Tab-separated table of C-alpha atoms in Angstrom:
chain	number	residue	atom	x	y	z
A	1375	ALA	CA	-20.165	-11.941	26.204
A	1376	GLN	CA	-17.278	-9.829	25.072
A	1377	SER	CA	-17.782	-6.119	24.524
A	1378	VAL	CA	-15.796	-2.963	24.059
A	1379	ALA	CA	-16.738	0.626	24.859
A	1380	GLN	CA	-15.401	3.919	23.599
A	1381	PRO	CA	-17.073	6.428	25.898
A	1382	GLU	CA	-16.273	9.535	23.856
A	1383	ASP	CA	-17.827	10.154	20.459
A	1384	GLN	CA	-15.359	12.944	19.792
A	1385	VAL	CA	-12.080	14.151	21.240
A	1386	ASN	CA	-10.735	17.601	20.454
A	1387	VAL	CA	-7.107	18.514	21.003
A	1388	ALA	CA	-4.769	21.264	19.912
A	1389	GLU	CA	-1.828	20.400	17.706
A	1390	GLY	CA	1.263	19.694	19.778
A	1391	ASN	CA	-0.709	18.662	22.847
A	1392	PRO	CA	-0.914	15.071	24.099
A	1393	LEU	CA	-3.974	13.078	23.113
A	1394	THR	CA	-5.829	10.179	24.695
A	1395	VAL	CA	-8.618	8.118	23.153
A	1396	LYS	CA	-10.305	5.902	25.704
A	1397	CYS	CA	-11.295	2.257	25.430
A	1398	THR	CA	-12.630	-0.192	27.995
A	1399	TYR	CA	-13.476	-3.834	27.442
A	1400	SER	CA	-15.264	-6.781	28.932
A	1401	VAL	CA	-14.164	-10.368	28.255
A	1402	SER	CA	-14.160	-13.598	30.202
A	1403	GLY	CA	-10.456	-14.266	29.809
A	1404	ASN	CA	-7.322	-12.288	29.000
A	1405	PRO	CA	-8.135	-10.102	26.009
A	1406	TYR	CA	-6.518	-9.533	22.673
A	1407	LEU	CA	-6.830	-5.790	22.040
A	1408	PHE	CA	-6.406	-3.768	18.857
A	1409	TRP	CA	-6.533	-0.147	17.713
A	1410	TYR	CA	-7.379	0.892	14.176
A	1411	VAL	CA	-7.713	4.270	12.469
A	1412	GLN	CA	-10.017	5.162	9.591
A	1413	TYR	CA	-9.601	8.150	7.308
A	1414	PRO	CA	-12.545	9.395	5.225
A	1415	ASN	CA	-13.689	6.969	2.533
A	1416	ARG	CA	-10.968	4.497	3.449
A	1417	GLY	CA	-10.751	1.142	5.148
A	1418	LEU	CA	-9.342	0.641	8.611
A	1419	GLN	CA	-5.606	0.871	9.170
A	1420	PHE	CA	-3.973	-1.125	11.941
A	1421	LEU	CA	-2.159	0.918	14.606
A	1422	LEU	CA	-1.170	-1.500	17.343
A	1423	LYS	CA	-2.211	-4.516	19.375
A	1424	TYR	CA	-1.790	-6.111	22.776
A	1425	ILE	CA	-1.649	-9.874	23.008
A	1426	THR	CA	0.576	-10.544	26.000
A	1427	GLY	CA	3.699	-9.215	27.656
A	1428	ASP	CA	4.598	-5.592	28.256
A	1429	ASN	CA	1.553	-3.518	29.137
A	1430	LEU	CA	2.802	-0.553	27.105
A	1431	VAL	CA	2.495	-1.185	23.409
A	1432	LYS	CA	4.041	1.068	20.770
A	1433	GLY	CA	2.567	1.265	17.307
A	1434	SER	CA	2.533	3.170	14.053
A	1435	TYR	CA	2.764	6.952	13.638
A	1436	GLY	CA	3.962	7.531	17.221
A	1437	PHE	CA	0.887	6.064	18.878
A	1438	GLU	CA	1.028	3.891	21.947
A	1439	ALA	CA	-1.478	2.218	24.241
A	1440	GLU	CA	-1.378	0.921	27.773
A	1441	PHE	CA	-3.111	-2.264	28.796
A	1442	ASN	CA	-4.545	-1.940	32.305
A	1443	LYS	CA	-6.031	-5.207	33.486
A	1444	SER	CA	-7.428	-3.892	36.777
A	1445	GLN	CA	-9.290	-1.093	35.013
A	1446	THR	CA	-10.047	-3.220	31.928
A	1447	SER	CA	-8.812	-0.396	29.748
A	1448	PHE	CA	-6.640	0.014	26.693
A	1449	HIS	CA	-6.390	3.759	26.069
A	1450	LEU	CA	-4.648	5.055	22.963
A	1451	LYS	CA	-2.138	7.864	23.474
A	1452	LYS	CA	0.231	10.112	21.591
A	1453	PRO	CA	2.580	12.625	23.213
A	1454	SER	CA	2.160	15.329	20.569
A	1455	ALA	CA	-0.856	15.452	18.251
A	1456	LEU	CA	-0.691	16.396	14.593
A	1457	VAL	CA	-3.473	17.854	12.466
A	1458	SER	CA	-3.037	14.814	10.211
A	1459	ASP	CA	-4.031	12.557	13.136
A	1460	SER	CA	-7.607	13.770	12.728
A	1461	ALA	CA	-9.603	10.643	11.905
A	1462	LEU	CA	-11.955	8.013	13.329
A	1463	TYR	CA	-10.363	5.617	15.818
A	1464	PHE	CA	-11.666	2.165	16.659
A	1465	CYS	CA	-10.787	-0.092	19.550
A	1466	ALA	CA	-11.434	-3.824	19.114
A	1467	VAL	CA	-11.297	-6.852	21.382
A	1468	ARG	CA	-11.090	-10.569	20.870
A	1469	ASP	CA	-11.771	-12.951	23.730
A	1470	PRO	CA	-9.303	-15.863	23.682
A	1471	VAL	CA	-11.817	-18.022	25.572
A	1472	ASN	CA	-14.535	-17.308	23.068
A	1473	THR	CA	-12.464	-16.452	20.013
A	1474	ASP	CA	-15.186	-16.413	17.451
A	1475	LYS	CA	-15.001	-12.790	16.382
A	1476	LEU	CA	-13.351	-9.420	16.674
A	1477	ILE	CA	-15.705	-6.923	18.326
A	1478	PHE	CA	-15.306	-3.227	17.561
A	1479	GLY	CA	-16.181	-0.205	19.616
A	1480	THR	CA	-18.401	2.521	18.215
A	1481	GLY	CA	-15.447	4.679	17.288
A	1482	THR	CA	-14.096	8.013	18.507
A	1483	ARG	CA	-13.607	10.921	16.178
A	1484	LEU	CA	-10.361	12.736	16.912
A	1485	GLN	CA	-10.166	16.353	15.821
A	1486	VAL	CA	-6.788	18.039	16.074
A	1487	PHE	CA	-6.901	21.822	15.704
A	1488	PRO	CA	-3.957	23.839	14.409
B	460	LYS	CA	3.104	-7.308	-0.599
B	461	ALA	CA	-0.100	-6.069	-2.130
B	462	GLY	CA	-2.826	-5.168	0.327
B	463	VAL	CA	-6.408	-6.335	0.517
B	464	THR	CA	-8.376	-5.369	-2.559
B	465	GLN	CA	-12.125	-5.043	-2.905
B	466	THR	CA	-14.219	-4.678	-6.007
B	467	PRO	CA	-16.174	-2.789	-6.965
B	468	ARG	CA	-15.466	0.298	-4.879
B	469	TYR	CA	-18.902	1.777	-5.442
B	470	LEU	CA	-22.258	0.252	-6.280
B	471	ILE	CA	-25.740	1.631	-6.729
B	472	LYS	CA	-28.640	-0.817	-6.692
B	473	THR	CA	-32.388	-0.665	-6.259
B	474	ARG	CA	-34.525	-2.415	-3.706
B	475	GLY	CA	-35.150	-6.065	-4.444
B	476	GLN	CA	-32.003	-6.552	-6.489
B	477	GLN	CA	-29.085	-8.653	-5.428
B	478	VAL	CA	-25.406	-7.777	-5.304
B	479	THR	CA	-22.076	-9.593	-5.145
B	480	LEU	CA	-18.980	-8.042	-3.643
B	481	SER	CA	-15.480	-9.405	-4.038
B	482	CYS	CA	-12.451	-9.424	-1.776
B	483	SER	CA	-8.898	-10.543	-2.552
B	484	PRO	CA	-6.816	-11.077	0.586
B	485	ILE	CA	-3.148	-10.476	1.155
B	486	SER	CA	-1.091	-13.239	-0.380
B	487	GLY	CA	-0.698	-16.112	2.066
B	488	HIS	CA	-3.676	-15.134	4.192
B	489	ARG	CA	-6.311	-17.835	4.562
B	490	SER	CA	-8.927	-15.971	6.589
B	491	VAL	CA	-11.319	-13.373	5.222
B	492	SER	CA	-13.811	-11.541	7.414
B	493	TRP	CA	-16.608	-9.256	6.279
B	494	TYR	CA	-18.006	-6.258	8.133
B	495	GLN	CA	-20.822	-3.810	7.524
B	496	GLN	CA	-20.225	-0.216	8.543
B	497	THR	CA	-23.073	2.259	8.920
B	498	PRO	CA	-23.292	5.572	10.786
B	499	GLY	CA	-26.000	4.233	13.068
B	500	GLN	CA	-24.742	0.725	13.838
B	501	GLY	CA	-21.001	1.175	13.519
B	502	LEU	CA	-18.915	-1.823	12.503
B	503	GLN	CA	-20.896	-5.039	12.522
B	504	PHE	CA	-19.332	-8.457	11.919
B	505	LEU	CA	-20.974	-10.415	9.109
B	506	PHE	CA	-18.962	-13.626	8.774
B	507	GLU	CA	-15.507	-15.107	8.544
B	508	TYR	CA	-14.208	-17.672	6.105
B	509	PHE	CA	-11.138	-19.785	6.683
B	510	SER	CA	-9.859	-22.320	4.181
B	511	GLU	CA	-13.135	-22.206	2.220
B	512	THR	CA	-15.281	-22.856	5.304
B	513	GLN	CA	-17.425	-20.399	7.195
B	514	ARG	CA	-15.845	-20.312	10.630
B	515	ASN	CA	-17.939	-17.607	12.307
B	516	LYS	CA	-21.133	-15.772	11.621
B	517	GLY	CA	-22.658	-12.557	12.916
B	518	ASN	CA	-26.294	-11.720	13.502
B	519	PHE	CA	-27.433	-10.899	10.012
B	520	PRO	CA	-30.388	-12.340	8.095
B	521	GLY	CA	-29.961	-15.138	5.611
B	522	ARG	CA	-30.061	-12.636	2.750
B	523	PHE	CA	-26.404	-12.092	3.521
B	524	SER	CA	-24.199	-14.949	2.414
B	525	GLY	CA	-20.641	-15.528	1.399
B	526	ARG	CA	-18.145	-18.003	0.131
B	527	GLN	CA	-14.438	-18.453	-0.185
B	528	PHE	CA	-12.524	-19.985	-3.036
B	529	SER	CA	-9.460	-22.205	-3.006
B	530	ASN	CA	-7.212	-19.191	-3.668
B	531	SER	CA	-8.694	-17.529	-0.525
B	532	ARG	CA	-10.559	-14.903	-2.510
B	533	SER	CA	-13.986	-14.317	-1.044
B	534	GLU	CA	-17.323	-13.084	-2.274
B	535	MET	CA	-20.237	-11.733	-0.350
B	536	ASN	CA	-23.768	-11.753	-1.691
B	537	VAL	CA	-26.789	-9.813	-0.546
B	538	SER	CA	-30.124	-10.809	-2.023
B	539	THR	CA	-33.399	-8.882	-2.040
B	540	LEU	CA	-31.733	-5.619	-1.175
B	541	GLU	CA	-33.369	-3.265	1.304
B	542	LEU	CA	-32.762	0.434	1.835
B	543	GLY	CA	-31.112	-0.384	5.165
B	544	ASP	CA	-28.436	-2.404	3.420
B	545	SER	CA	-26.818	0.822	2.245
B	546	ALA	CA	-23.419	0.762	3.921
B	547	LEU	CA	-19.702	0.487	3.539
B	548	TYR	CA	-18.792	-3.182	3.324
B	549	LEU	CA	-15.302	-3.958	4.509
B	550	CYS	CA	-13.348	-7.127	4.225
B	551	ALA	CA	-10.272	-7.997	6.229
B	552	SER	CA	-7.725	-10.731	5.808
B	553	SER	CA	-5.386	-12.462	8.231
B	554	THR	CA	-3.463	-15.693	8.582
B	555	GLY	CA	-6.343	-17.081	10.613
B	556	GLN	CA	-4.564	-17.194	13.960
B	557	PHE	CA	-6.685	-15.470	16.577
B	558	THR	CA	-3.781	-13.340	17.740
B	559	ASP	CA	-3.066	-12.162	14.233
B	560	THR	CA	-3.914	-8.714	12.946
B	561	GLN	CA	-6.741	-8.303	10.485
B	562	TYR	CA	-5.814	-6.073	7.554
B	563	PHE	CA	-8.646	-4.219	5.905
B	564	GLY	CA	-9.424	-3.384	2.337
B	565	PRO	CA	-10.726	0.019	1.220
B	566	GLY	CA	-14.327	-1.151	1.244
B	567	THR	CA	-17.238	-1.227	-1.161
B	568	ARG	CA	-19.753	1.576	-0.796
B	569	LEU	CA	-23.208	0.154	-1.527
B	570	THR	CA	-26.128	2.488	-2.031
B	571	VAL	CA	-29.623	1.014	-2.281
B	572	LEU	CA	-32.250	3.259	-3.837
């Protein structure tokens, strides 16, 4: 069965420093991978996705993610964090062999300190 | 294009009552998925409707049901409410292709007293 893990409940980073939010997955085939961000009392906003092709995916607000098949990871990165990046981040996976649903990780709270 | 809209935004109900939530997808989108978000369980998939048919279903009791209309608008119903049903209910729309992005609405905050 497909699954996705976000091993860190919270990530703290100083403004201006690079940030990484980790995500690993388990699927039977090649995965479709997504990152979303949620601000307080709001729905989820799409950041980026990997379907096929280049392993480095660039998305909204300066975020990017690298698909690593050997490590089954899809970590979210940003070269320079902003205080406004503070939010809840979700990784999600869809298994193209068993494409019945999009499975979300438990979320990682990113706190960027000024 | 207008985004996904959900009504109402907030609801307060008591145990035993039933509730209906509404979701209007992005124009042209034929798939609507529903999720329940709670602090303890995270984001849990409820069901997906595509062209008025339930295409996928999560592991929720039969008290949770939904439907989709010919204009792709969707409703979700919860009967015999329990305290544990208090959650943020999110709907997401997409074209229905499995590679497509799901776009989320702002959610309906349901509180069961």
